[in-house]
Amino acid sequence: AVSLTILEAAGFVGALLSGTISDRVGRKPMLLVLMSSSALLLILFLQVTQNWLLVPVLLLLGFASIAPQPVILAMVQDQFPDNRAAANGLYMMMAFLVRSLALLLLGMSGDTWGLRMTYYGSAVISLLAIPAILTLPQESGTQVGEASS
């Protein structure tokens, strides 16, 4: 319970900060850092259990693993400036459906191969997002406070 609380609290902070940070550094670079670091931190977490490093790793893992959602949502809204509400709704619907399916598959995998192996597999699979991030459209260059045209 304490570990989950630490993870979720750090994720809350990550979700609050990631959108603003991505406004400054760019969405793609932010996603690349978050996706690669969350996979590596998950592997590190699996290695350092029963150790004093557990809390700092959980803090970093929570921040990195939950922070991409606002960045992705901002990218969706950037791509549909005239229909942001509809784009937001479609994105949220797809995110909830995919997350539900992923959790079902994660549970089945955990029952079959064990949670430790499932988490290792999840870390490796999440690295497959990196090539997909590289194919995302270029950012428009709109800075914070500027109106999009």
Short mmCIF file of N, CA, C and O in Angstrom, two decimals:
data_model
loop_
_atom_site.label_atom_id
_atom_site.label_comp_id
_atom_site.label_asym_id
_atom_site.label_seq_id
_atom_site.Cartn_x
_atom_site.Cartn_y
_atom_site.Cartn_z
N ALA A 1 0.82 -1.20 0.00
CA ALA A 1 0.00 0.00 0.00
C ALA A 1 0.86 1.25 0.00
O ALA A 1 0.56 2.21 -0.70
N VAL A 2 1.94 1.24 0.78
CA VAL A 2 2.81 2.40 0.84
C VAL A 2 3.51 2.60 -0.51
O VAL A 2 3.61 3.73 -1.01
N SER A 3 3.95 1.51 -1.11
CA SER A 3 4.64 1.61 -2.41
C SER A 3 3.71 2.19 -3.47
O SER A 3 4.12 3.04 -4.27
N LEU A 4 2.46 1.73 -3.50
CA LEU A 4 1.50 2.24 -4.47
C LEU A 4 1.21 3.72 -4.23
O LEU A 4 1.09 4.51 -5.17
N THR A 5 1.13 4.11 -2.96
CA THR A 5 0.90 5.51 -2.63
C THR A 5 2.05 6.38 -3.11
O THR A 5 1.84 7.46 -3.70
N ILE A 6 3.29 5.92 -2.90
CA ILE A 6 4.46 6.67 -3.35
C ILE A 6 4.44 6.78 -4.88
O ILE A 6 4.66 7.86 -5.44
N LEU A 7 4.17 5.67 -5.55
CA LEU A 7 4.14 5.65 -7.01
C LEU A 7 3.08 6.60 -7.55
O LEU A 7 3.34 7.41 -8.44
N GLU A 8 1.87 6.53 -7.02
CA GLU A 8 0.78 7.36 -7.50
C GLU A 8 0.99 8.84 -7.16
O GLU A 8 0.65 9.72 -7.96
N ALA A 9 1.54 9.13 -5.99
CA ALA A 9 1.80 10.53 -5.62
C ALA A 9 2.84 11.14 -6.57
O ALA A 9 2.68 12.27 -7.03
N ALA A 10 3.88 10.38 -6.86
CA ALA A 10 4.88 10.88 -7.81
C ALA A 10 4.27 11.02 -9.20
O ALA A 10 4.60 11.96 -9.93
N GLY A 11 3.38 10.11 -9.56
CA GLY A 11 2.69 10.20 -10.85
C GLY A 11 1.81 11.42 -10.93
O GLY A 11 1.72 12.08 -11.98
N PHE A 12 1.17 11.76 -9.83
CA PHE A 12 0.34 12.97 -9.77
C PHE A 12 1.20 14.20 -10.04
O PHE A 12 0.84 15.06 -10.85
N VAL A 13 2.35 14.28 -9.41
CA VAL A 13 3.26 15.40 -9.63
C VAL A 13 3.74 15.40 -11.08
O VAL A 13 3.79 16.45 -11.74
N GLY A 14 4.08 14.22 -11.60
CA GLY A 14 4.51 14.11 -12.99
C GLY A 14 3.44 14.57 -13.96
O GLY A 14 3.72 15.27 -14.94
N ALA A 15 2.20 14.19 -13.69
CA ALA A 15 1.10 14.60 -14.56
C ALA A 15 0.88 16.11 -14.51
O ALA A 15 0.57 16.73 -15.53
N LEU A 16 1.07 16.70 -13.35
CA LEU A 16 0.91 18.15 -13.23
C LEU A 16 2.02 18.91 -13.96
O LEU A 16 1.78 19.96 -14.55
N LEU A 17 3.22 18.40 -13.93
CA LEU A 17 4.37 19.12 -14.47
C LEU A 17 4.69 18.80 -15.93
O LEU A 17 5.25 19.64 -16.63
N SER A 18 4.35 17.61 -16.39
CA SER A 18 4.83 17.17 -17.71
C SER A 18 4.29 18.01 -18.86
O SER A 18 5.01 18.28 -19.82
N GLY A 19 3.05 18.42 -18.79
CA GLY A 19 2.50 19.25 -19.87
C GLY A 19 3.22 20.58 -19.99
O GLY A 19 3.58 21.02 -21.09
N THR A 20 3.47 21.21 -18.86
CA THR A 20 4.17 22.49 -18.85
C THR A 20 5.61 22.33 -19.33
O THR A 20 6.11 23.14 -20.12
N ILE A 21 6.26 21.28 -18.87
CA ILE A 21 7.64 21.03 -19.30
C ILE A 21 7.68 20.76 -20.80
O ILE A 21 8.55 21.25 -21.51
N SER A 22 6.71 20.00 -21.30
CA SER A 22 6.69 19.70 -22.73
C SER A 22 6.41 20.95 -23.57
O SER A 22 6.81 21.01 -24.73
N ASP A 23 5.74 21.93 -23.00
CA ASP A 23 5.56 23.21 -23.70
C ASP A 23 6.90 23.89 -23.92
O ASP A 23 7.10 24.58 -24.92
N ARG A 24 7.83 23.68 -23.02
CA ARG A 24 9.15 24.33 -23.10
C ARG A 24 10.14 23.53 -23.94
O ARG A 24 10.88 24.10 -24.74
N VAL A 25 10.20 22.20 -23.73
CA VAL A 25 11.24 21.38 -24.38
C VAL A 25 10.74 20.69 -25.64
O VAL A 25 11.55 20.16 -26.41
N GLY A 26 9.43 20.64 -25.83
CA GLY A 26 8.86 19.96 -26.99
C GLY A 26 8.21 18.65 -26.56
O GLY A 26 8.65 17.99 -25.62
N ARG A 27 7.16 18.28 -27.28
CA ARG A 27 6.39 17.09 -26.92
C ARG A 27 7.17 15.80 -27.21
O ARG A 27 7.23 14.90 -26.38
N LYS A 28 7.75 15.72 -28.42
CA LYS A 28 8.47 14.49 -28.78
C LYS A 28 9.67 14.23 -27.88
O LYS A 28 9.82 13.12 -27.38
N PRO A 29 10.52 15.22 -27.63
CA PRO A 29 11.64 14.96 -26.72
C PRO A 29 11.18 14.54 -25.32
O PRO A 29 11.76 13.66 -24.70
N MET A 30 10.10 15.17 -24.86
CA MET A 30 9.58 14.82 -23.54
C MET A 30 9.09 13.38 -23.52
O MET A 30 9.40 12.63 -22.58
N LEU A 31 8.34 12.99 -24.54
CA LEU A 31 7.85 11.60 -24.60
C LEU A 31 9.00 10.61 -24.71
O LEU A 31 8.95 9.54 -24.09
N LEU A 32 10.00 10.93 -25.49
CA LEU A 32 11.15 10.03 -25.63
C LEU A 32 11.84 9.81 -24.28
O LEU A 32 12.16 8.68 -23.92
N VAL A 33 12.05 10.88 -23.55
CA VAL A 33 12.70 10.77 -22.23
C VAL A 33 11.81 9.98 -21.27
O VAL A 33 12.29 9.06 -20.58
N LEU A 34 10.53 10.30 -21.24
CA LEU A 34 9.63 9.63 -20.29
C LEU A 34 9.45 8.14 -20.61
O LEU A 34 9.49 7.31 -19.71
N MET A 35 9.27 7.82 -21.89
CA MET A 35 9.04 6.41 -22.25
C MET A 35 10.29 5.56 -22.01
O MET A 35 10.19 4.45 -21.50
N SER A 36 11.44 6.07 -22.39
CA SER A 36 12.65 5.28 -22.19
C SER A 36 13.01 5.19 -20.70
O SER A 36 13.38 4.12 -20.21
N SER A 37 12.87 6.28 -19.98
CA SER A 37 13.21 6.23 -18.56
C SER A 37 12.23 5.39 -17.75
O SER A 37 12.64 4.70 -16.81
N SER A 38 10.96 5.40 -18.11
CA SER A 38 10.01 4.57 -17.34
C SER A 38 10.31 3.08 -17.52
O SER A 38 10.23 2.32 -16.56
N ALA A 39 10.70 2.68 -18.72
CA ALA A 39 11.06 1.27 -18.94
C ALA A 39 12.31 0.90 -18.14
O ALA A 39 12.35 -0.15 -17.47
N LEU A 40 13.30 1.75 -18.19
CA LEU A 40 14.54 1.47 -17.46
C LEU A 40 14.32 1.51 -15.95
O LEU A 40 14.89 0.70 -15.20
N LEU A 41 13.49 2.44 -15.49
CA LEU A 41 13.19 2.52 -14.06
C LEU A 41 12.39 1.32 -13.57
O LEU A 41 12.56 0.88 -12.43
N LEU A 42 11.51 0.78 -14.42
CA LEU A 42 10.78 -0.42 -14.04
C LEU A 42 11.74 -1.60 -13.87
O LEU A 42 11.63 -2.36 -12.90
N ILE A 43 12.68 -1.73 -14.77
CA ILE A 43 13.68 -2.80 -14.64
C ILE A 43 14.52 -2.57 -13.38
O ILE A 43 14.78 -3.52 -12.62
N LEU A 44 14.91 -1.33 -13.13
CA LEU A 44 15.67 -1.02 -11.92
C LEU A 44 14.84 -1.34 -10.68
O LEU A 44 15.36 -1.91 -9.71
N PHE A 45 13.57 -0.99 -10.68
CA PHE A 45 12.69 -1.29 -9.56
C PHE A 45 12.66 -2.79 -9.27
O PHE A 45 12.70 -3.21 -8.12
N LEU A 46 12.59 -3.59 -10.31
CA LEU A 46 12.55 -5.04 -10.13
C LEU A 46 13.87 -5.58 -9.56
O LEU A 46 13.89 -6.65 -8.95
N GLN A 47 14.94 -4.84 -9.76
CA GLN A 47 16.25 -5.27 -9.26
C GLN A 47 16.52 -4.83 -7.82
O GLN A 47 17.29 -5.48 -7.13
N VAL A 48 15.94 -3.72 -7.38
CA VAL A 48 16.31 -3.14 -6.08
C VAL A 48 15.29 -3.41 -4.98
O VAL A 48 15.35 -2.77 -3.94
N THR A 49 14.36 -4.30 -5.17
CA THR A 49 13.40 -4.57 -4.11
C THR A 49 14.15 -5.01 -2.85
O THR A 49 15.22 -5.59 -2.92
N GLN A 50 13.59 -4.72 -1.69
CA GLN A 50 14.19 -5.02 -0.39
C GLN A 50 15.46 -4.21 -0.17
O GLN A 50 16.38 -4.65 0.47
N ASN A 51 15.53 -3.01 -0.71
CA ASN A 51 16.73 -2.20 -0.61
C ASN A 51 16.31 -0.76 -0.31
O ASN A 51 15.18 -0.35 -0.58
N TRP A 52 17.21 0.06 0.21
CA TRP A 52 16.89 1.45 0.54
C TRP A 52 16.62 2.28 -0.70
O TRP A 52 16.02 3.35 -0.62
N LEU A 53 17.05 1.82 -1.88
CA LEU A 53 16.81 2.56 -3.12
C LEU A 53 15.37 2.46 -3.62
O LEU A 53 15.00 3.15 -4.56
N LEU A 54 14.58 1.64 -2.98
CA LEU A 54 13.21 1.40 -3.43
C LEU A 54 12.38 2.69 -3.49
O LEU A 54 11.71 2.95 -4.49
N VAL A 55 12.45 3.52 -2.48
CA VAL A 55 11.63 4.74 -2.44
C VAL A 55 12.04 5.72 -3.54
O VAL A 55 11.17 6.19 -4.29
N PRO A 56 13.33 6.05 -3.71
CA PRO A 56 13.67 6.96 -4.81
C PRO A 56 13.32 6.40 -6.18
O PRO A 56 12.87 7.15 -7.05
N VAL A 57 13.49 5.10 -6.37
CA VAL A 57 13.15 4.50 -7.66
C VAL A 57 11.64 4.57 -7.88
O VAL A 57 11.18 4.88 -8.98
N LEU A 58 10.86 4.31 -6.84
CA LEU A 58 9.40 4.41 -6.96
C LEU A 58 8.97 5.84 -7.29
O LEU A 58 8.05 6.05 -8.09
N LEU A 59 9.62 6.82 -6.68
CA LEU A 59 9.29 8.22 -6.98
C LEU A 59 9.57 8.55 -8.44
O LEU A 59 8.73 9.13 -9.13
N LEU A 60 10.74 8.16 -8.92
CA LEU A 60 11.08 8.42 -10.32
C LEU A 60 10.20 7.63 -11.28
O LEU A 60 9.76 8.15 -12.31
N LEU A 61 9.92 6.37 -10.94
CA LEU A 61 9.08 5.52 -11.78
C LEU A 61 7.66 6.08 -11.87
O LEU A 61 7.07 6.13 -12.95
N GLY A 62 7.11 6.51 -10.75
CA GLY A 62 5.78 7.10 -10.76
C GLY A 62 5.72 8.35 -11.62
O GLY A 62 4.82 8.53 -12.43
N PHE A 63 6.72 9.21 -11.45
CA PHE A 63 6.78 10.44 -12.25
C PHE A 63 6.85 10.11 -13.73
O PHE A 63 6.08 10.64 -14.54
N ALA A 64 7.76 9.21 -14.11
CA ALA A 64 8.00 8.92 -15.53
C ALA A 64 6.89 8.11 -16.17
O ALA A 64 6.62 8.27 -17.36
N SER A 65 6.24 7.25 -15.42
CA SER A 65 5.26 6.36 -16.05
C SER A 65 3.88 6.99 -16.19
O SER A 65 3.13 6.61 -17.09
N ILE A 66 3.54 7.94 -15.37
CA ILE A 66 2.22 8.56 -15.45
C ILE A 66 2.27 9.89 -16.19
O ILE A 66 1.29 10.33 -16.79
N ALA A 67 3.42 10.52 -16.24
CA ALA A 67 3.58 11.83 -16.87
C ALA A 67 3.30 11.88 -18.37
O ALA A 67 2.93 12.94 -18.87
N PRO A 68 3.47 10.80 -19.15
CA PRO A 68 3.22 10.92 -20.59
C PRO A 68 1.77 11.23 -20.96
O PRO A 68 1.52 11.81 -22.03
N GLN A 69 0.80 10.89 -20.13
CA GLN A 69 -0.60 11.07 -20.51
C GLN A 69 -0.95 12.52 -20.83
O GLN A 69 -1.56 12.79 -21.86
N PRO A 70 -0.60 13.51 -19.99
CA PRO A 70 -0.91 14.89 -20.36
C PRO A 70 -0.17 15.36 -21.61
O PRO A 70 -0.70 16.17 -22.37
N VAL A 71 1.04 14.85 -21.82
CA VAL A 71 1.80 15.24 -23.01
C VAL A 71 1.11 14.71 -24.27
O VAL A 71 0.96 15.43 -25.26
N ILE A 72 0.67 13.47 -24.20
CA ILE A 72 -0.04 12.88 -25.34
C ILE A 72 -1.34 13.63 -25.59
O ILE A 72 -1.70 13.93 -26.73
N LEU A 73 -2.06 13.95 -24.53
CA LEU A 73 -3.30 14.71 -24.67
C LEU A 73 -3.03 16.08 -25.30
O LEU A 73 -3.79 16.51 -26.18
N ALA A 74 -1.96 16.73 -24.91
CA ALA A 74 -1.61 18.02 -25.52
C ALA A 74 -1.29 17.84 -27.00
O ALA A 74 -1.67 18.68 -27.83
N MET A 75 -0.62 16.74 -27.36
CA MET A 75 -0.33 16.48 -28.77
C MET A 75 -1.61 16.27 -29.57
O MET A 75 -1.75 16.77 -30.68
N VAL A 76 -2.55 15.54 -28.98
CA VAL A 76 -3.83 15.32 -29.65
C VAL A 76 -4.52 16.65 -29.88
O VAL A 76 -5.02 16.93 -30.98
N GLN A 77 -4.54 17.50 -28.88
CA GLN A 77 -5.20 18.79 -29.02
C GLN A 77 -4.46 19.71 -29.99
O GLN A 77 -5.08 20.50 -30.68
N ASP A 78 -3.13 19.57 -30.05
CA ASP A 78 -2.35 20.35 -31.03
C ASP A 78 -2.72 19.97 -32.45
O ASP A 78 -2.72 20.81 -33.35
N GLN A 79 -3.03 18.70 -32.68
CA GLN A 79 -3.34 18.22 -34.03
C GLN A 79 -4.75 18.59 -34.47
O GLN A 79 -5.05 18.57 -35.66
N PHE A 80 -5.63 18.91 -33.54
CA PHE A 80 -7.02 19.24 -33.86
C PHE A 80 -7.41 20.55 -33.17
O PHE A 80 -8.30 20.56 -32.31
N PRO A 81 -6.80 21.67 -33.56
CA PRO A 81 -7.04 22.93 -32.86
C PRO A 81 -8.49 23.43 -32.96
O PRO A 81 -8.96 24.14 -32.08
N ASP A 82 -9.19 23.03 -34.02
CA ASP A 82 -10.58 23.49 -34.18
C ASP A 82 -11.59 22.55 -33.53
O ASP A 82 -12.77 22.89 -33.43
N ASN A 83 -11.15 21.36 -33.15
CA ASN A 83 -12.05 20.36 -32.56
C ASN A 83 -11.41 19.73 -31.32
O ASN A 83 -11.40 18.51 -31.17
N ARG A 84 -10.90 20.55 -30.45
CA ARG A 84 -10.17 20.04 -29.28
C ARG A 84 -11.04 19.20 -28.36
O ARG A 84 -10.58 18.18 -27.84
N ALA A 85 -12.27 19.59 -28.15
CA ALA A 85 -13.15 18.83 -27.25
C ALA A 85 -13.44 17.45 -27.82
O ALA A 85 -13.39 16.45 -27.09
N ALA A 86 -13.73 17.37 -29.11
CA ALA A 86 -13.99 16.07 -29.73
C ALA A 86 -12.73 15.20 -29.72
O ALA A 86 -12.79 14.00 -29.43
N ALA A 87 -11.58 15.80 -30.03
CA ALA A 87 -10.33 15.05 -30.02
C ALA A 87 -10.02 14.56 -28.62
O ALA A 87 -9.59 13.40 -28.43
N ASN A 88 -10.25 15.39 -27.62
CA ASN A 88 -10.04 15.00 -26.24
C ASN A 88 -10.93 13.82 -25.87
O ASN A 88 -10.48 12.85 -25.26
N GLY A 89 -12.20 13.90 -26.24
CA GLY A 89 -13.13 12.81 -25.93
C GLY A 89 -12.74 11.50 -26.60
O GLY A 89 -12.78 10.44 -25.97
N LEU A 90 -12.36 11.57 -27.86
CA LEU A 90 -11.94 10.35 -28.57
C LEU A 90 -10.67 9.77 -27.96
O LEU A 90 -10.55 8.56 -27.78
N TYR A 91 -9.71 10.63 -27.64
CA TYR A 91 -8.48 10.17 -27.03
C TYR A 91 -8.77 9.49 -25.69
O TYR A 91 -8.25 8.40 -25.41
N MET A 92 -9.58 10.13 -24.85
CA MET A 92 -9.88 9.57 -23.53
C MET A 92 -10.61 8.23 -23.66
O MET A 92 -10.31 7.29 -22.93
N MET A 93 -11.54 8.14 -24.62
CA MET A 93 -12.25 6.88 -24.84
C MET A 93 -11.27 5.77 -25.23
O MET A 93 -11.28 4.67 -24.66
N MET A 94 -10.41 6.08 -26.19
CA MET A 94 -9.45 5.07 -26.65
C MET A 94 -8.47 4.70 -25.53
O MET A 94 -8.13 3.54 -25.36
N ALA A 95 -8.05 5.70 -24.76
CA ALA A 95 -7.11 5.43 -23.67
C ALA A 95 -7.74 4.51 -22.63
O ALA A 95 -7.09 3.56 -22.16
N PHE A 96 -8.98 4.76 -22.27
CA PHE A 96 -9.65 3.90 -21.28
C PHE A 96 -9.83 2.49 -21.82
O PHE A 96 -9.62 1.51 -21.09
N LEU A 97 -10.23 2.35 -23.08
CA LEU A 97 -10.43 1.02 -23.66
C LEU A 97 -9.11 0.25 -23.76
O LEU A 97 -9.04 -0.92 -23.39
N VAL A 98 -8.08 0.91 -24.25
CA VAL A 98 -6.78 0.25 -24.39
C VAL A 98 -6.21 -0.11 -23.01
O VAL A 98 -5.67 -1.19 -22.82
N ARG A 99 -6.34 0.80 -22.05
CA ARG A 99 -5.84 0.53 -20.70
C ARG A 99 -6.57 -0.65 -20.07
O ARG A 99 -5.95 -1.50 -19.43
N SER A 100 -7.88 -0.75 -20.29
CA SER A 100 -8.65 -1.87 -19.76
C SER A 100 -8.18 -3.19 -20.36
O SER A 100 -7.99 -4.18 -19.64
N LEU A 101 -8.00 -3.21 -21.67
CA LEU A 101 -7.51 -4.41 -22.34
C LEU A 101 -6.10 -4.76 -21.87
O LEU A 101 -5.78 -5.93 -21.61
N ALA A 102 -5.24 -3.75 -21.74
CA ALA A 102 -3.87 -3.99 -21.30
C ALA A 102 -3.83 -4.57 -19.88
O ALA A 102 -3.05 -5.49 -19.60
N LEU A 103 -4.69 -4.07 -19.00
CA LEU A 103 -4.73 -4.61 -17.64
C LEU A 103 -5.22 -6.04 -17.61
O LEU A 103 -4.73 -6.86 -16.83
N LEU A 104 -6.18 -6.36 -18.46
CA LEU A 104 -6.65 -7.74 -18.56
C LEU A 104 -5.51 -8.65 -19.02
O LEU A 104 -5.26 -9.71 -18.42
N LEU A 105 -4.80 -8.24 -20.06
CA LEU A 105 -3.67 -9.03 -20.57
C LEU A 105 -2.54 -9.11 -19.55
O LEU A 105 -1.89 -10.14 -19.40
N LEU A 106 -2.31 -8.02 -18.82
CA LEU A 106 -1.29 -8.01 -17.78
C LEU A 106 -1.64 -9.02 -16.68
O LEU A 106 -0.76 -9.77 -16.22
N GLY A 107 -2.89 -9.05 -16.27
CA GLY A 107 -3.32 -10.00 -15.25
C GLY A 107 -3.19 -11.44 -15.72
O GLY A 107 -2.73 -12.32 -14.97
N MET A 108 -3.59 -11.68 -16.97
CA MET A 108 -3.47 -13.05 -17.51
C MET A 108 -2.01 -13.46 -17.61
O MET A 108 -1.65 -14.60 -17.28
N SER A 109 -1.16 -12.54 -18.03
CA SER A 109 0.26 -12.82 -18.11
C SER A 109 0.85 -13.06 -16.73
O SER A 109 1.68 -13.96 -16.54
N GLY A 110 0.44 -12.27 -15.75
CA GLY A 110 0.90 -12.45 -14.38
C GLY A 110 0.51 -13.80 -13.83
O GLY A 110 1.29 -14.45 -13.12
N ASP A 111 -0.71 -14.25 -14.14
CA ASP A 111 -1.15 -15.57 -13.70
C ASP A 111 -0.37 -16.69 -14.38
O ASP A 111 -0.10 -17.72 -13.78
N THR A 112 0.00 -16.47 -15.64
CA THR A 112 0.68 -17.51 -16.41
C THR A 112 2.17 -17.56 -16.11
O THR A 112 2.72 -18.64 -15.86
N TRP A 113 2.85 -16.42 -16.14
CA TRP A 113 4.32 -16.40 -16.03
C TRP A 113 4.82 -15.77 -14.73
O TRP A 113 6.03 -15.74 -14.51
N GLY A 114 3.94 -15.21 -13.94
CA GLY A 114 4.36 -14.53 -12.71
C GLY A 114 4.50 -13.04 -12.95
O GLY A 114 4.77 -12.60 -14.07
N LEU A 115 4.30 -12.28 -11.89
CA LEU A 115 4.31 -10.82 -12.03
C LEU A 115 5.69 -10.27 -12.37
O LEU A 115 5.81 -9.33 -13.15
N ARG A 116 6.74 -10.84 -11.81
CA ARG A 116 8.08 -10.33 -12.10
C ARG A 116 8.40 -10.44 -13.58
O ARG A 116 8.85 -9.48 -14.21
N MET A 117 8.15 -11.58 -14.19
CA MET A 117 8.41 -11.75 -15.62
C MET A 117 7.48 -10.87 -16.45
O MET A 117 7.88 -10.33 -17.48
N THR A 118 6.26 -10.71 -15.99
CA THR A 118 5.30 -9.85 -16.70
C THR A 118 5.78 -8.41 -16.70
O THR A 118 5.70 -7.72 -17.72
N TYR A 119 6.29 -7.95 -15.57
CA TYR A 119 6.80 -6.58 -15.51
C TYR A 119 8.04 -6.39 -16.36
O TYR A 119 8.20 -5.37 -17.01
N TYR A 120 8.93 -7.38 -16.37
CA TYR A 120 10.08 -7.30 -17.28
C TYR A 120 9.61 -7.21 -18.74
O TYR A 120 10.10 -6.40 -19.52
N GLY A 121 8.65 -8.05 -19.09
CA GLY A 121 8.10 -8.01 -20.44
C GLY A 121 7.44 -6.69 -20.76
O GLY A 121 7.58 -6.15 -21.86
N SER A 122 6.75 -6.12 -19.78
CA SER A 122 6.10 -4.82 -19.98
C SER A 122 7.13 -3.73 -20.24
O SER A 122 6.91 -2.84 -21.08
N ALA A 123 8.25 -3.79 -19.53
CA ALA A 123 9.30 -2.80 -19.73
C ALA A 123 9.87 -2.89 -21.15
O ALA A 123 10.05 -1.87 -21.83
N VAL A 124 10.10 -4.11 -21.61
CA VAL A 124 10.63 -4.30 -22.96
C VAL A 124 9.60 -3.86 -24.01
O VAL A 124 9.94 -3.14 -24.96
N ILE A 125 8.35 -4.23 -23.83
CA ILE A 125 7.30 -3.86 -24.78
C ILE A 125 7.13 -2.34 -24.83
O ILE A 125 6.92 -1.76 -25.89
N SER A 126 7.24 -1.68 -23.67
CA SER A 126 7.07 -0.22 -23.67
C SER A 126 8.16 0.48 -24.46
O SER A 126 7.95 1.58 -24.98
N LEU A 127 9.33 -0.14 -24.57
CA LEU A 127 10.39 0.45 -25.39
C LEU A 127 10.03 0.46 -26.87
O LEU A 127 10.59 1.23 -27.65
N LEU A 128 9.06 -0.37 -27.27
CA LEU A 128 8.60 -0.37 -28.66
C LEU A 128 7.88 0.92 -29.03
O LEU A 128 7.68 1.20 -30.21
N ALA A 129 7.52 1.70 -28.03
CA ALA A 129 6.87 2.99 -28.30
C ALA A 129 7.85 4.01 -28.85
O ALA A 129 7.44 4.98 -29.50
N ILE A 130 9.13 3.82 -28.62
CA ILE A 130 10.12 4.82 -29.04
C ILE A 130 10.11 5.03 -30.56
O ILE A 130 10.05 6.17 -31.01
N PRO A 131 10.15 3.97 -31.39
CA PRO A 131 10.06 4.23 -32.83
C PRO A 131 8.74 4.92 -33.23
O PRO A 131 8.73 5.75 -34.13
N ALA A 132 7.66 4.59 -32.54
CA ALA A 132 6.38 5.23 -32.85
C ALA A 132 6.42 6.72 -32.51
O ALA A 132 5.89 7.55 -33.24
N ILE A 133 7.09 7.07 -31.42
CA ILE A 133 7.21 8.49 -31.04
C ILE A 133 7.99 9.24 -32.10
O ILE A 133 7.66 10.38 -32.45
N LEU A 134 9.01 8.61 -32.65
CA LEU A 134 9.83 9.27 -33.67
C LEU A 134 9.06 9.55 -34.96
O LEU A 134 9.43 10.44 -35.72
N THR A 135 7.98 8.80 -35.19
CA THR A 135 7.18 9.02 -36.40
C THR A 135 6.06 10.03 -36.21
O THR A 135 5.34 10.33 -37.16
N LEU A 136 5.90 10.57 -35.01
CA LEU A 136 4.85 11.55 -34.76
C LEU A 136 5.09 12.80 -35.59
O LEU A 136 6.23 13.14 -35.91
N PRO A 137 4.02 13.52 -35.95
CA PRO A 137 4.18 14.74 -36.76
C PRO A 137 5.02 15.78 -36.02
O PRO A 137 5.06 15.81 -34.80
N GLN A 138 5.67 16.61 -36.81
CA GLN A 138 6.47 17.69 -36.24
C GLN A 138 5.56 18.68 -35.53
O GLN A 138 4.42 18.89 -35.92
N GLU A 139 6.11 19.32 -34.51
CA GLU A 139 5.36 20.32 -33.76
C GLU A 139 5.24 21.59 -34.58
O GLU A 139 6.10 21.91 -35.38
N SER A 140 4.15 22.30 -34.34
CA SER A 140 3.87 23.49 -35.13
C SER A 140 4.78 24.66 -34.80
O SER A 140 4.85 25.62 -35.53
N GLY A 141 5.44 24.61 -33.66
CA GLY A 141 6.31 25.71 -33.27
C GLY A 141 5.59 26.77 -32.46
O GLY A 141 6.16 27.78 -32.10
N THR A 142 4.31 26.58 -32.16
CA THR A 142 3.57 27.53 -31.36
C THR A 142 4.12 27.52 -29.94
O THR A 142 4.26 26.48 -29.34
N GLN A 143 4.46 28.68 -29.42
CA GLN A 143 4.99 28.80 -28.08
C GLN A 143 3.85 29.07 -27.10
O GLN A 143 2.76 29.46 -27.49
N VAL A 144 4.14 28.89 -25.84
CA VAL A 144 3.16 29.14 -24.80
C VAL A 144 2.69 30.58 -24.90
O VAL A 144 3.49 31.50 -25.01
N GLY A 145 1.39 30.77 -24.89
CA GLY A 145 0.82 32.10 -24.93
C GLY A 145 0.53 32.63 -26.33
O GLY A 145 -0.15 33.62 -26.48
N GLU A 146 1.06 31.96 -27.37
CA GLU A 146 0.79 32.39 -28.74
C GLU A 146 -0.48 31.72 -29.24
O GLU A 146 -0.77 30.58 -28.89
N ALA A 147 -1.20 32.39 -30.07
CA ALA A 147 -2.38 31.81 -30.68
C ALA A 147 -1.96 31.00 -31.89
O ALA A 147 -1.06 31.37 -32.62
N SER A 148 -2.63 29.86 -32.07
CA SER A 148 -2.32 29.06 -33.28
C SER A 148 -3.09 29.62 -34.44
O SER A 148 -4.19 30.12 -34.32
N SER A 149 -2.49 29.54 -35.62
CA SER A 149 -3.17 30.09 -36.79
C SER A 149 -3.65 29.02 -37.71
O SER A 149 -3.32 27.92 -37.68
#
